[in-house]
């Protein structure tokens, strides 16, 4: 039924494009979150290490 529509290729292309865009966005957000958490962890450990060394 869906393929009888003359615009079906256009719809399929839009669905594929939106799915790819969602996947790229999701991966980008995950990568940014990972980098941010790594930097935060590094800064916290550096801060605690410096404060413990001063005492």
PDB file of C-alpha atoms in Angstrom:
ATOM      1  CA  UNK A   1       0.000   0.000   0.000  1.00  0.00           C
ATOM      2  CA  UNK A   2       2.822   2.408   0.893  1.00  0.00           C
ATOM      3  CA  UNK A   3       4.781   1.688  -2.280  1.00  0.00           C
ATOM      4  CA  UNK A   4       1.770   2.451  -4.510  1.00  0.00           C
ATOM      5  CA  UNK A   5       2.204   6.108  -3.574  1.00  0.00           C
ATOM      6  CA  UNK A   6       4.158   7.936  -6.334  1.00  0.00           C
ATOM      7  CA  UNK A   7       5.922   9.952  -3.639  1.00  0.00           C
ATOM      8  CA  UNK A   8       7.081   6.850  -1.746  1.00  0.00           C
ATOM      9  CA  UNK A   9      10.788   7.258  -2.737  1.00  0.00           C
ATOM     10  CA  UNK A  10      10.700  10.835  -1.433  1.00  0.00           C
ATOM     11  CA  UNK A  11       9.210   9.698   1.862  1.00  0.00           C
ATOM     12  CA  UNK A  12      11.717   6.881   2.176  1.00  0.00           C
ATOM     13  CA  UNK A  13      14.554   9.320   1.501  1.00  0.00           C
ATOM     14  CA  UNK A  14      13.259  11.741   4.119  1.00  0.00           C
ATOM     15  CA  UNK A  15      12.902   8.922   6.666  1.00  0.00           C
ATOM     16  CA  UNK A  16      16.427   7.709   5.939  1.00  0.00           C
ATOM     17  CA  UNK A  17      17.808  11.244   6.170  1.00  0.00           C
ATOM     18  CA  UNK A  18      16.049  12.000   9.455  1.00  0.00           C
ATOM     19  CA  UNK A  19      17.175   8.654  10.902  1.00  0.00           C
ATOM     20  CA  UNK A  20      20.789   9.332   9.890  1.00  0.00           C
ATOM     21  CA  UNK A  21      20.583  12.855  11.316  1.00  0.00           C
ATOM     22  CA  UNK A  22      19.168  11.520  14.598  1.00  0.00           C
ATOM     23  CA  UNK A  23      21.925   8.901  14.815  1.00  0.00           C
ATOM     24  CA  UNK A  24      24.664  11.482  14.146  1.00  0.00           C
ATOM     25  CA  UNK A  25      23.134  13.890  16.679  1.00  0.00           C
ATOM     26  CA  UNK A  26      22.871  11.135  19.280  1.00  0.00           C
ATOM     27  CA  UNK A  27      26.483  10.064  18.703  1.00  0.00           C
ATOM     28  CA  UNK A  28      27.666  13.663  18.861  1.00  0.00           C
ATOM     29  CA  UNK A  29      25.865  14.292  22.142  1.00  0.00           C
ATOM     30  CA  UNK A  30      27.256  11.060  23.568  1.00  0.00           C
ATOM     31  CA  UNK A  31      30.783  11.994  22.504  1.00  0.00           C
ATOM     32  CA  UNK A  32      30.465  15.515  23.958  1.00  0.00           C
ATOM     33  CA  UNK A  33      29.093  14.110  27.219  1.00  0.00           C
ATOM     34  CA  UNK A  34      31.952  11.613  27.400  1.00  0.00           C
ATOM     35  CA  UNK A  35      34.573  14.317  26.776  1.00  0.00           C
ATOM     36  CA  UNK A  36      32.922  16.661  29.295  1.00  0.00           C
ATOM     37  CA  UNK A  37      32.768  13.965  31.972  1.00  0.00           C
ATOM     38  CA  UNK A  38      36.413  13.052  31.313  1.00  0.00           C
ATOM     39  CA  UNK A  39      37.524  16.671  31.650  1.00  0.00           C
ATOM     40  CA  UNK A  40      35.408  17.098  34.776  1.00  0.00           C
ATOM     41  CA  UNK A  41      36.896  13.937  36.299  1.00  0.00           C
ATOM     42  CA  UNK A  42      40.422  15.053  35.450  1.00  0.00           C
ATOM     43  CA  UNK A  43      39.872  18.502  36.989  1.00  0.00           C
ATOM     44  CA  UNK A  44      38.313  17.022  40.143  1.00  0.00           C
ATOM     45  CA  UNK A  45      41.123  14.497  40.615  1.00  0.00           C
ATOM     46  CA  UNK A  46      43.678  17.242  39.955  1.00  0.00           C
ATOM     47  CA  UNK A  47      41.970  19.520  42.467  1.00  0.00           C
ATOM     48  CA  UNK A  48      41.803  16.808  45.134  1.00  0.00           C
ATOM     49  CA  UNK A  49      45.380  15.737  44.447  1.00  0.00           C
ATOM     50  CA  UNK A  50      46.625  19.329  44.793  1.00  0.00           C
ATOM     51  CA  UNK A  51      44.649  19.960  47.988  1.00  0.00           C
ATOM     52  CA  UNK A  52      45.851  16.707  49.562  1.00  0.00           C
ATOM     53  CA  UNK A  53      49.467  17.524  48.629  1.00  0.00           C
ATOM     54  CA  UNK A  54      49.248  20.975  50.225  1.00  0.00           C
ATOM     55  CA  UNK A  55      48.154  19.599  53.576  1.00  0.00           C
TER      56      UNK A  55
END
